[in-house]
């Protein structure tokens, strides 16, 4: 059913006693770059943790938003992805935390991500505003898309790993991979109900980006998993971007499941896809004036 290493990775992932244990396990073998951990001002004035993975001097910066269905996830669980992007692309990667549901439902987490983008654009770390990109994985990809739609301005790029884009649970991928492939259809429905408990935002493109006007987005690099309920979200996003004339690239990695990108310790395709993403970022960097 799965490509080599994927089934074992799913078994391992289910065995961790805590997210911290999981983060330590998956970080083994990750590329090492200089890091700094600090706080940025969240949208309600609270301190939110962020970690900067240092790239080359003068390089652009990518805000990276972790996944976890808007309810969990962490900077540490994405250490492998962020370290690889910084090391291979030469970009600075700013991995951010944000408030989580159900304690903080929509739009609290999004508001924090928007605050991080505004803070960075305002000189929070001294980067050039026009050389800022944003991205993320799963729910983090949803938040990155929503930030780009809400904040506008000149973003260098979007980098999305298996993003949540809409609420159509009747797509072929939702039906084909509804159970037995890690992220289940029923779990996605539950996560939406935790993020938007009163279902007041069903038509809001900041929750469901496919319902919005995507014409103003920057170049969008999309990397997704074949055996994933969200695979068709990525396909539909790419089709919408094509229709609106937005530059984009879509890669769907065969034989892997949702969340694979940080599991390179067991799934070689994970690190290969990070290299693909890093090369895409690097090409944008090399084409920009210094």
XYZ file of N, CA, C and O in Angstrom, residues 115-283:
676
model
N 0.440 39.005 12.186
C 1.249 39.905 13.015
C 2.734 39.641 12.798
O 3.546 40.578 12.757
N 3.106 38.363 12.656
C 4.503 38.029 12.404
C 4.971 38.613 11.077
O 6.084 39.156 10.970
N 4.128 38.504 10.045
C 4.479 39.062 8.747
C 4.616 40.575 8.822
O 5.581 41.147 8.289
N 3.692 41.242 9.497
C 3.768 42.700 9.624
C 5.008 43.110 10.416
O 5.670 44.093 10.080
N 5.306 42.362 11.477
C 6.488 42.647 12.299
C 7.758 42.511 11.476
O 8.660 43.352 11.541
N 7.829 41.455 10.669
C 9.016 41.237 9.849
C 9.132 42.321 8.790
O 10.228 42.846 8.534
N 8.015 42.661 8.165
C 8.023 43.723 7.155
C 8.407 45.070 7.765
O 8.988 45.927 7.094
N 8.081 45.240 9.042
C 8.385 46.493 9.714
C 9.806 46.592 10.225
O 10.147 47.547 10.931
N 10.627 45.618 9.901
C 12.040 45.665 10.302
C 12.352 44.883 11.542
O 13.421 45.089 12.141
N 11.459 43.963 11.949
C 11.662 43.217 13.180
C 12.996 42.514 13.277
O 13.577 42.410 14.352
N 13.515 42.025 12.161
C 14.826 41.366 12.160
C 15.783 41.991 11.147
O 16.856 41.451 10.886
N 15.373 43.091 10.567
C 16.255 43.802 9.663
C 16.283 43.301 8.240
O 17.143 43.718 7.447
N 15.333 42.440 7.857
C 15.301 41.945 6.484
C 14.615 42.954 5.566
O 13.765 43.731 5.993
N 14.969 42.900 4.285
C 14.359 43.773 3.293
C 12.914 43.335 3.050
O 12.675 42.165 2.722
N 11.929 44.216 3.214
C 10.527 43.814 3.081
C 10.189 43.120 1.769
O 9.372 42.198 1.746
N 10.807 43.540 0.668
C 10.479 42.952 -0.624
C 11.082 41.562 -0.810
O 10.805 40.903 -1.817
N 11.895 41.116 0.141
C 12.556 39.816 0.022
C 12.054 38.863 1.108
O 12.812 38.106 1.710
N 10.748 38.910 1.351
C 10.093 38.047 2.331
C 9.118 37.129 1.602
O 8.298 37.573 0.803
N 9.220 35.845 1.883
C 8.273 34.850 1.378
C 7.573 34.216 2.574
O 7.963 34.434 3.732
N 6.546 33.432 2.298
C 5.813 32.782 3.384
C 5.396 31.388 2.933
O 5.150 31.152 1.747
N 5.357 30.469 3.876
C 4.981 29.108 3.543
C 4.625 28.316 4.777
O 4.639 28.829 5.892
N 4.322 27.051 4.551
C 3.972 26.198 5.679
C 3.475 24.851 5.202
O 3.366 24.587 3.997
N 3.173 24.000 6.158
C 2.743 22.635 5.884
C 1.343 22.401 6.423
O 1.042 22.783 7.561
N 0.484 21.798 5.611
C -0.865 21.387 6.026
C -1.671 22.593 6.497
O -1.901 23.524 5.731
N -2.082 22.616 7.773
C -2.773 23.802 8.283
C -1.887 25.033 8.194
O -2.376 26.157 8.021
N -0.573 24.830 8.309
C 0.351 25.947 8.136
C 0.344 26.479 6.726
O 0.515 27.685 6.493
N 0.144 25.589 5.738
C -0.006 26.050 4.370
C -1.277 26.852 4.187
O -1.306 27.848 3.454
N -2.339 26.429 4.855
C -3.590 27.183 4.853
C -3.368 28.580 5.427
O -3.825 29.592 4.854
N -2.648 28.658 6.540
C -2.395 29.945 7.175
C -1.504 30.828 6.307
O -1.684 32.047 6.260
N -0.534 30.220 5.627
C 0.335 30.994 4.744
C -0.455 31.586 3.581
O -0.303 32.768 3.240
N -1.315 30.767 2.971
C -2.174 31.270 1.900
C -3.064 32.401 2.399
O -3.226 33.435 1.729
N -3.655 32.209 3.573
C -4.541 33.225 4.135
C -3.782 34.515 4.423
O -4.303 35.615 4.185
N -2.553 34.418 4.911
C -1.743 35.614 5.143
C -1.500 36.360 3.842
O -1.596 37.593 3.791
N -1.166 35.611 2.794
C -0.904 36.249 1.510
C -2.154 36.947 0.986
O -2.080 38.043 0.417
N -3.328 36.325 1.170
C -4.576 36.936 0.722
C -4.930 38.163 1.559
O -5.433 39.168 1.028
N -4.682 38.085 2.872
C -5.105 39.156 3.778
C -4.160 40.344 3.794
O -4.598 41.495 3.877
N -2.856 40.056 3.732
C -1.880 41.116 3.915
C -1.411 41.732 2.607
O -0.944 42.869 2.587
N -1.514 40.952 1.510
C -1.109 41.484 0.222
C 0.344 41.914 0.224
O 1.185 41.355 0.912
N 0.621 42.935 -0.570
C 1.988 43.424 -0.635
C 2.869 42.522 -1.473
O 2.438 41.505 -2.009
N 4.115 42.909 -1.580
C 5.057 42.201 -2.447
C 5.718 41.066 -1.684
O 6.730 41.252 -1.022
N 5.145 39.880 -1.764
C 5.790 38.690 -1.218
C 6.638 38.049 -2.308
O 6.255 38.018 -3.475
N 7.796 37.514 -1.915
C 8.694 36.918 -2.894
C 8.141 35.614 -3.448
O 8.374 35.278 -4.611
N 7.416 34.847 -2.620
C 6.911 33.545 -3.057
C 6.043 32.949 -1.964
O 6.036 33.409 -0.816
N 5.317 31.898 -2.346
C 4.616 31.025 -1.404
C 5.188 29.617 -1.565
O 5.380 29.146 -2.690
N 5.472 28.950 -0.439
C 5.950 27.568 -0.451
C 5.010 26.745 0.413
O 4.943 26.937 1.629
N 4.275 25.837 -0.216
C 3.204 25.123 0.473
C 3.410 23.617 0.382
O 3.555 23.068 -0.721
N 3.414 22.970 1.537
C 3.451 21.517 1.597
C 2.060 21.016 1.987
O 1.547 21.366 3.048
N 1.454 20.229 1.117
C 0.110 19.646 1.299
C -0.843 20.570 2.074
O -1.334 20.237 3.147
N -1.140 21.749 1.502
C -1.963 22.729 2.225
C -3.441 22.346 2.278
O -3.969 21.663 1.396
N -4.110 22.820 3.326
C -5.573 22.756 3.422
C -6.117 23.963 2.667
O -5.824 25.099 3.029
N -6.901 23.718 1.622
C -7.351 24.820 0.770
C -8.857 25.015 0.737
O -9.326 26.102 0.401
N -9.646 23.979 1.018
C -11.093 24.090 0.901
C -11.811 23.107 1.809
O -11.193 22.420 2.625
N -13.120 23.059 1.651
C -13.944 22.207 2.523
C -14.796 21.234 1.713
O -15.876 20.827 2.147
N -14.307 20.842 0.547
C -15.022 19.866 -0.268
C -14.560 18.465 0.118
O -13.488 18.017 -0.300
N -15.370 17.771 0.927
C -15.006 16.441 1.399
C -15.425 15.333 0.423
O -15.279 14.154 0.738
N -15.925 15.735 -0.736
C -16.339 14.758 -1.741
C -15.329 14.621 -2.877
O -15.610 13.950 -3.877
N -14.162 15.228 -2.745
C -13.152 15.077 -3.793
C -12.701 13.626 -3.873
O -12.865 12.838 -2.932
N -12.098 13.284 -5.001
C -11.626 11.908 -5.186
C -10.614 11.513 -4.121
O -10.640 10.386 -3.610
N -9.714 12.423 -3.759
C -8.697 12.059 -2.762
C -9.301 11.916 -1.372
O -8.891 11.024 -0.605
N -10.269 12.752 -1.021
C -10.927 12.584 0.289
C -11.622 11.229 0.348
O -11.602 10.550 1.383
N -12.236 10.824 -0.727
C -12.956 9.556 -0.724
C -12.001 8.362 -0.806
O -12.180 7.365 -0.102
N -10.983 8.461 -1.634
C -10.070 7.329 -1.839
C -9.212 7.057 -0.607
O -8.920 5.904 -0.283
N -8.800 8.112 0.099
C -7.877 7.953 1.233
C -8.541 8.311 2.560
O -7.886 8.740 3.504
N -9.846 8.107 2.635
C -10.628 8.525 3.802
C -10.181 7.845 5.082
O -10.239 8.443 6.171
N -9.706 6.609 4.995
C -9.255 5.870 6.171
C -8.028 5.047 5.803
O -7.900 4.601 4.655
N -7.152 4.852 6.786
C -6.037 3.946 6.604
C -4.776 4.544 6.033
O -3.807 3.824 5.780
N -4.746 5.860 5.858
C -3.577 6.515 5.275
C -3.056 7.644 6.175
O -2.451 8.596 5.692
N -3.271 7.525 7.461
C -2.810 8.566 8.381
C -3.900 9.577 8.653
O -4.793 9.353 9.480
N -3.866 10.698 7.979
C -4.886 11.737 8.152
C -6.195 11.261 7.526
O -6.273 11.034 6.319
N -7.239 11.132 8.350
C -8.519 10.599 7.874
C -9.504 11.721 7.561
O -9.410 12.832 8.104
N -10.470 11.412 6.721
C -11.526 12.366 6.393
C -12.247 12.839 7.651
O -12.470 14.044 7.840
N -12.609 11.888 8.529
C -13.332 12.253 9.750
C -12.496 13.179 10.629
O -13.030 14.086 11.278
N -11.187 12.957 10.652
C -10.321 13.825 11.457
C -10.288 15.234 10.879
O -10.307 16.217 11.634
N -10.246 15.371 9.557
C -10.271 16.699 8.962
C -11.571 17.426 9.296
O -11.559 18.622 9.615
N -12.670 16.732 9.249
C -13.935 17.350 9.612
C -13.924 17.804 11.075
O -14.418 18.890 11.402
N -13.343 16.985 11.937
C -13.240 17.358 13.349
C -12.363 18.586 13.525
O -12.687 19.499 14.311
N -11.241 18.647 12.809
C -10.331 19.781 12.938
C -10.987 21.083 12.494
O -10.818 22.124 13.137
N -11.753 21.034 11.405
C -12.487 22.225 10.985
C -13.476 22.662 12.069
O -13.650 23.857 12.322
N -14.127 21.688 12.720
C -15.109 22.036 13.756
C -14.435 22.621 14.987
O -15.033 23.429 15.706
N -13.199 22.241 15.257
C -12.460 22.811 16.386
C -11.948 24.206 16.060
O -11.892 25.086 16.923
N -11.568 24.408 14.820
C -11.022 25.695 14.390
C -12.120 26.732 14.216
O -11.922 27.925 14.512
N -13.283 26.313 13.758
C -14.424 27.203 13.529
C -15.659 26.563 14.174
O -16.556 26.088 13.474
N -15.719 26.549 15.506
C -16.727 25.734 16.201
C -18.170 26.127 15.922
O -19.059 25.275 15.959
N -18.434 27.368 15.660
C -19.802 27.802 15.367
C -20.114 27.771 13.874
O -21.232 28.124 13.475
N -19.124 27.371 13.070
C -19.292 27.305 11.610
C -19.786 28.639 11.054
O -20.673 28.686 10.184
N -19.186 29.705 11.529
C -19.594 31.043 11.116
C -18.821 31.556 9.905
O -19.135 32.620 9.381
N -17.818 30.798 9.472
C -16.902 31.334 8.457
C -16.823 30.440 7.225
O -15.789 30.378 6.564
N -17.918 29.770 6.895
C -17.902 28.802 5.801
C -17.598 29.440 4.441
O -17.152 28.759 3.526
N -17.826 30.721 4.299
C -17.568 31.396 3.025
C -16.358 32.322 3.084
O -16.135 33.105 2.159
N -15.577 32.221 4.137
C -14.449 33.132 4.331
C -13.201 32.571 3.647
O -12.707 31.510 4.029
N -12.665 33.268 2.649
C -11.473 32.756 1.966
C -10.234 32.724 2.849
O -9.246 32.077 2.483
N -10.272 33.403 3.998
C -9.140 33.316 4.914
C -9.153 32.008 5.698
O -8.169 31.671 6.351
N -10.246 31.287 5.619
C -10.320 29.926 6.153
C -10.288 28.910 5.020
O -9.677 27.844 5.140
N -10.954 29.238 3.914
C -11.022 28.360 2.748
C -10.485 29.124 1.536
O -11.255 29.732 0.780
N -9.181 29.142 1.320
C -8.601 29.993 0.275
C -9.141 29.757 -1.124
O -9.152 30.688 -1.947
N -9.603 28.547 -1.433
C -10.145 28.295 -2.769
C -11.403 29.110 -3.042
O -11.826 29.235 -4.193
N -12.008 29.687 -2.003
C -13.198 30.513 -2.176
C -12.851 31.987 -2.407
O -13.745 32.827 -2.526
N -11.546 32.289 -2.463
C -11.126 33.673 -2.610
C -10.602 34.000 -3.991
O -10.537 33.156 -4.885
N -10.213 35.259 -4.167
C -9.586 35.748 -5.394
C -8.081 35.526 -5.265
O -7.418 36.175 -4.456
N -7.537 34.621 -6.054
C -6.129 34.245 -5.942
C -5.234 34.996 -6.922
O -4.032 34.747 -6.990
N -5.803 35.935 -7.647
C -5.080 36.545 -8.763
C -3.876 37.367 -8.329
O -2.960 37.586 -9.126
N -3.847 37.836 -7.097
C -2.733 38.681 -6.671
C -1.613 37.945 -5.981
O -0.680 38.579 -5.455
N -1.652 36.619 -5.974
C -0.638 35.858 -5.248
C 0.698 35.850 -5.987
O 0.749 35.938 -7.219
N 1.809 35.705 -5.245
C 3.120 35.571 -5.883
C 3.315 34.153 -6.404
O 2.418 33.304 -6.276
N 4.486 33.868 -6.957
C 4.790 32.511 -7.388
C 4.527 31.538 -6.248
O 4.904 31.774 -5.103
N 3.874 30.425 -6.574
C 3.445 29.465 -5.557
C 4.041 28.091 -5.869
O 3.749 27.508 -6.923
N 4.875 27.599 -4.981
C 5.488 26.282 -5.107
C 4.711 25.329 -4.205
O 4.623 25.548 -2.987
N 4.132 24.266 -4.776
C 3.270 23.354 -4.024
C 3.855 21.948 -4.098
O 4.102 21.428 -5.196
N 4.065 21.335 -2.934
C 4.548 19.958 -2.855
C 3.586 19.179 -1.975
O 3.346 19.559 -0.826
N 3.022 18.099 -2.512
C 1.991 17.365 -1.789
C 2.253 15.870 -1.836
O 3.162 15.395 -2.523
N 1.442 15.138 -1.088
C 1.556 13.683 -0.989
C 0.453 13.031 -1.809
O -0.690 13.489 -1.808
N 0.789 11.932 -2.480
C -0.207 11.233 -3.290
C -1.297 10.604 -2.434
O -2.497 10.733 -2.732
N -0.909 9.904 -1.355
C -1.859 9.117 -0.558
C -2.390 9.964 0.588
O -2.165 9.688 1.764
N -3.116 10.997 0.236
C -3.493 12.028 1.203
C -4.885 12.550 0.858
O -5.166 12.858 -0.314
N -5.743 12.664 1.863
C -7.066 13.243 1.616
C -6.968 14.639 1.018
O -7.867 15.083 0.298
N -5.867 15.340 1.272
C -5.723 16.718 0.803
C -5.076 16.833 -0.575
O -4.851 17.950 -1.055
N -4.767 15.717 -1.226
C -4.081 15.796 -2.516
C -4.860 16.626 -3.529
O -4.277 17.426 -4.276
N -6.176 16.457 -3.559
C -6.965 17.217 -4.539
C -7.086 18.688 -4.173
O -7.329 19.522 -5.058
N -6.909 19.038 -2.902
C -6.834 20.457 -2.549
C -5.690 21.114 -3.314
O -5.826 22.224 -3.850
N -4.540 20.431 -3.369
C -3.391 20.981 -4.085
C -3.646 21.037 -5.579
O -3.286 22.019 -6.251
N -4.260 19.995 -6.114
C -4.578 19.995 -7.548
C -5.536 21.132 -7.901
O -5.364 21.830 -8.911
N -6.544 21.314 -7.070
C -7.522 22.376 -7.333
C -6.892 23.757 -7.172
O -7.217 24.686 -7.922
N -5.990 23.896 -6.192
C -5.287 25.163 -6.045
C -4.460 25.459 -7.286
O -4.489 26.589 -7.809
N -3.726 24.475 -7.775
C -2.910 24.677 -8.972
C -3.774 25.057 -10.170
O -3.397 25.929 -10.979
N -4.933 24.430 -10.298
C -5.826 24.748 -11.405
C -6.346 26.181 -11.296
O -6.409 26.911 -12.302
N -6.701 26.606 -10.096
C -7.167 27.980 -9.903
C -6.048 28.974 -10.207
O -6.290 30.035 -10.798
N -4.827 28.669 -9.785
C -3.702 29.558 -10.066
C -3.452 29.657 -11.570
O -3.167 30.731 -12.095
N -3.574 28.528 -12.259
C -3.426 28.535 -13.716
C -4.480 29.417 -14.356
O -4.178 30.218 -15.267
N -5.722 29.307 -13.895
C -6.816 30.090 -14.463
C -6.614 31.591 -14.266
O -7.034 32.395 -15.094
N -5.984 31.963 -13.161
C -5.795 33.383 -12.857
C -4.438 33.902 -13.306
O -4.126 35.081 -13.087
N -3.623 33.050 -13.928
C -2.342 33.499 -14.459
C -1.247 33.651 -13.435
O -0.241 34.332 -13.700
N -1.384 33.015 -12.257
C -0.358 33.088 -11.225
C 0.696 32.015 -11.480
O 0.375 30.837 -11.674
N 1.953 32.426 -11.477
C 3.045 31.476 -11.643
C 3.026 30.452 -10.515
O 2.867 30.799 -9.338
N 3.197 29.187 -10.879
C 3.134 28.146 -9.857
C 3.785 26.871 -10.368
O 4.026 26.709 -11.568
N 4.084 25.968 -9.429
C 4.564 24.626 -9.761
C 3.945 23.667 -8.763
O 3.890 23.951 -7.565
N 3.478 22.534 -9.268
C 2.860 21.514 -8.424
C 3.627 20.212 -8.582
O 3.833 19.726 -9.691
N 4.028 19.635 -7.452
C 4.627 18.299 -7.432
C 3.886 17.463 -6.412
O 3.789 17.854 -5.239
N 3.356 16.328 -6.847
C 2.715 15.397 -5.925
C 3.599 14.155 -5.833
O 3.770 13.430 -6.818
N 4.180 13.953 -4.667
C 5.128 12.869 -4.467
C 4.385 11.537 -4.377
O 3.514 11.357 -3.525
N 4.726 10.591 -5.253
C 4.009 9.310 -5.245
C 4.353 8.440 -4.037
O 5.474 8.481 -3.522
N 3.346 7.683 -3.581
C 3.572 6.653 -2.578
C 3.779 7.116 -1.158
O 4.165 6.316 -0.299
N 3.535 8.398 -0.869
C 3.726 8.900 0.493
C 2.413 9.472 1.030
O 1.493 9.784 0.283
N 2.360 9.611 2.355
C 1.152 10.063 3.026
C 1.338 11.468 3.600
O 2.444 12.016 3.621
N 0.255 12.015 4.079
C 0.253 13.358 4.658
C 1.283 13.462 5.786
O 1.441 12.547 6.587
N 1.971 14.608 5.834
C 2.926 14.859 6.904
C 4.301 14.289 6.671
O 5.159 14.354 7.562
N 4.571 13.762 5.470
C 5.816 13.042 5.235
C 7.052 13.916 5.249
O 8.169 13.430 5.443
N 6.912 15.222 5.080
C 8.047 16.074 4.758
C 9.108 16.107 5.861
O 10.286 16.341 5.594
N 8.731 15.868 7.102
C 9.704 15.870 8.194
C 10.152 14.475 8.602
O 10.796 14.319 9.635
N 9.848 13.461 7.799
C 10.145 12.079 8.160
C 11.254 11.478 7.317
O 11.282 10.281 7.040
N 12.206 12.327 6.932
C 13.302 11.869 6.097
C 14.183 10.832 6.748
O 14.926 10.128 6.060
N 14.119 10.690 8.055
C 14.894 9.644 8.728
C 14.502 8.259 8.208
O 15.333 7.352 8.170
N 13.244 8.091 7.804
C 12.762 6.807 7.304
C 12.267 6.871 5.864
O 12.147 5.830 5.211
N 11.929 8.062 5.383
C 11.337 8.200 4.050
C 12.258 9.066 3.193
O 12.254 10.297 3.302
N 13.081 8.469 2.336
C 14.015 9.255 1.524
C 13.339 10.342 0.698
O 13.921 11.413 0.473
N 12.106 10.098 0.258
C 11.412 11.091 -0.567
C 11.202 12.403 0.179
O 11.070 13.459 -0.461
N 11.164 12.364 1.503
C 10.958 13.595 2.272
C 12.113 14.561 2.056
O 11.913 15.735 1.700
N 13.340 14.090 2.256
C 14.495 14.962 2.062
C 14.650 15.349 0.595
O 15.088 16.458 0.278
N 14.286 14.447 -0.305
C 14.347 14.776 -1.737
C 13.384 15.914 -2.081
O 13.712 16.797 -2.878
N 12.205 15.906 -1.464
C 11.241 16.983 -1.718
C 11.684 18.288 -1.073
O 11.417 19.374 -1.608
N 12.355 18.210 0.061
C 12.914 19.424 0.661
C 13.991 20.009 -0.248
O 14.093 21.231 -0.402
N 14.803 19.143 -0.857
C 15.802 19.618 -1.813
C 15.119 20.278 -3.007
O 15.555 21.331 -3.494
N 14.035 19.684 -3.493
C 13.265 20.284 -4.589
C 12.783 21.685 -4.197
O 12.900 22.644 -4.974
N 12.226 21.803 -2.988
C 11.732 23.102 -2.527
C 12.867 24.108 -2.375
O 12.732 25.281 -2.741
N 13.997 23.642 -1.838
C 15.146 24.530 -1.662
C 15.660 25.042 -2.999
O 16.002 26.227 -3.144
N 15.715 24.179 -3.995
C 16.165 24.606 -5.323
C 15.214 25.645 -5.910
O 15.656 26.591 -6.586
N 13.906 25.470 -5.669
C 12.939 26.454 -6.158
C 13.166 27.814 -5.501
O 13.149 28.856 -6.170
N 13.386 27.813 -4.189
C 13.667 29.069 -3.498
C 14.978 29.681 -3.988
O 15.073 30.894 -4.216
N 15.985 28.836 -4.140
C 17.303 29.337 -4.545
C 17.241 29.978 -5.921
O 17.900 31.001 -6.174
N 16.443 29.405 -6.820
C 16.337 29.983 -8.160
C 15.707 31.368 -8.107
O 16.089 32.268 -8.865
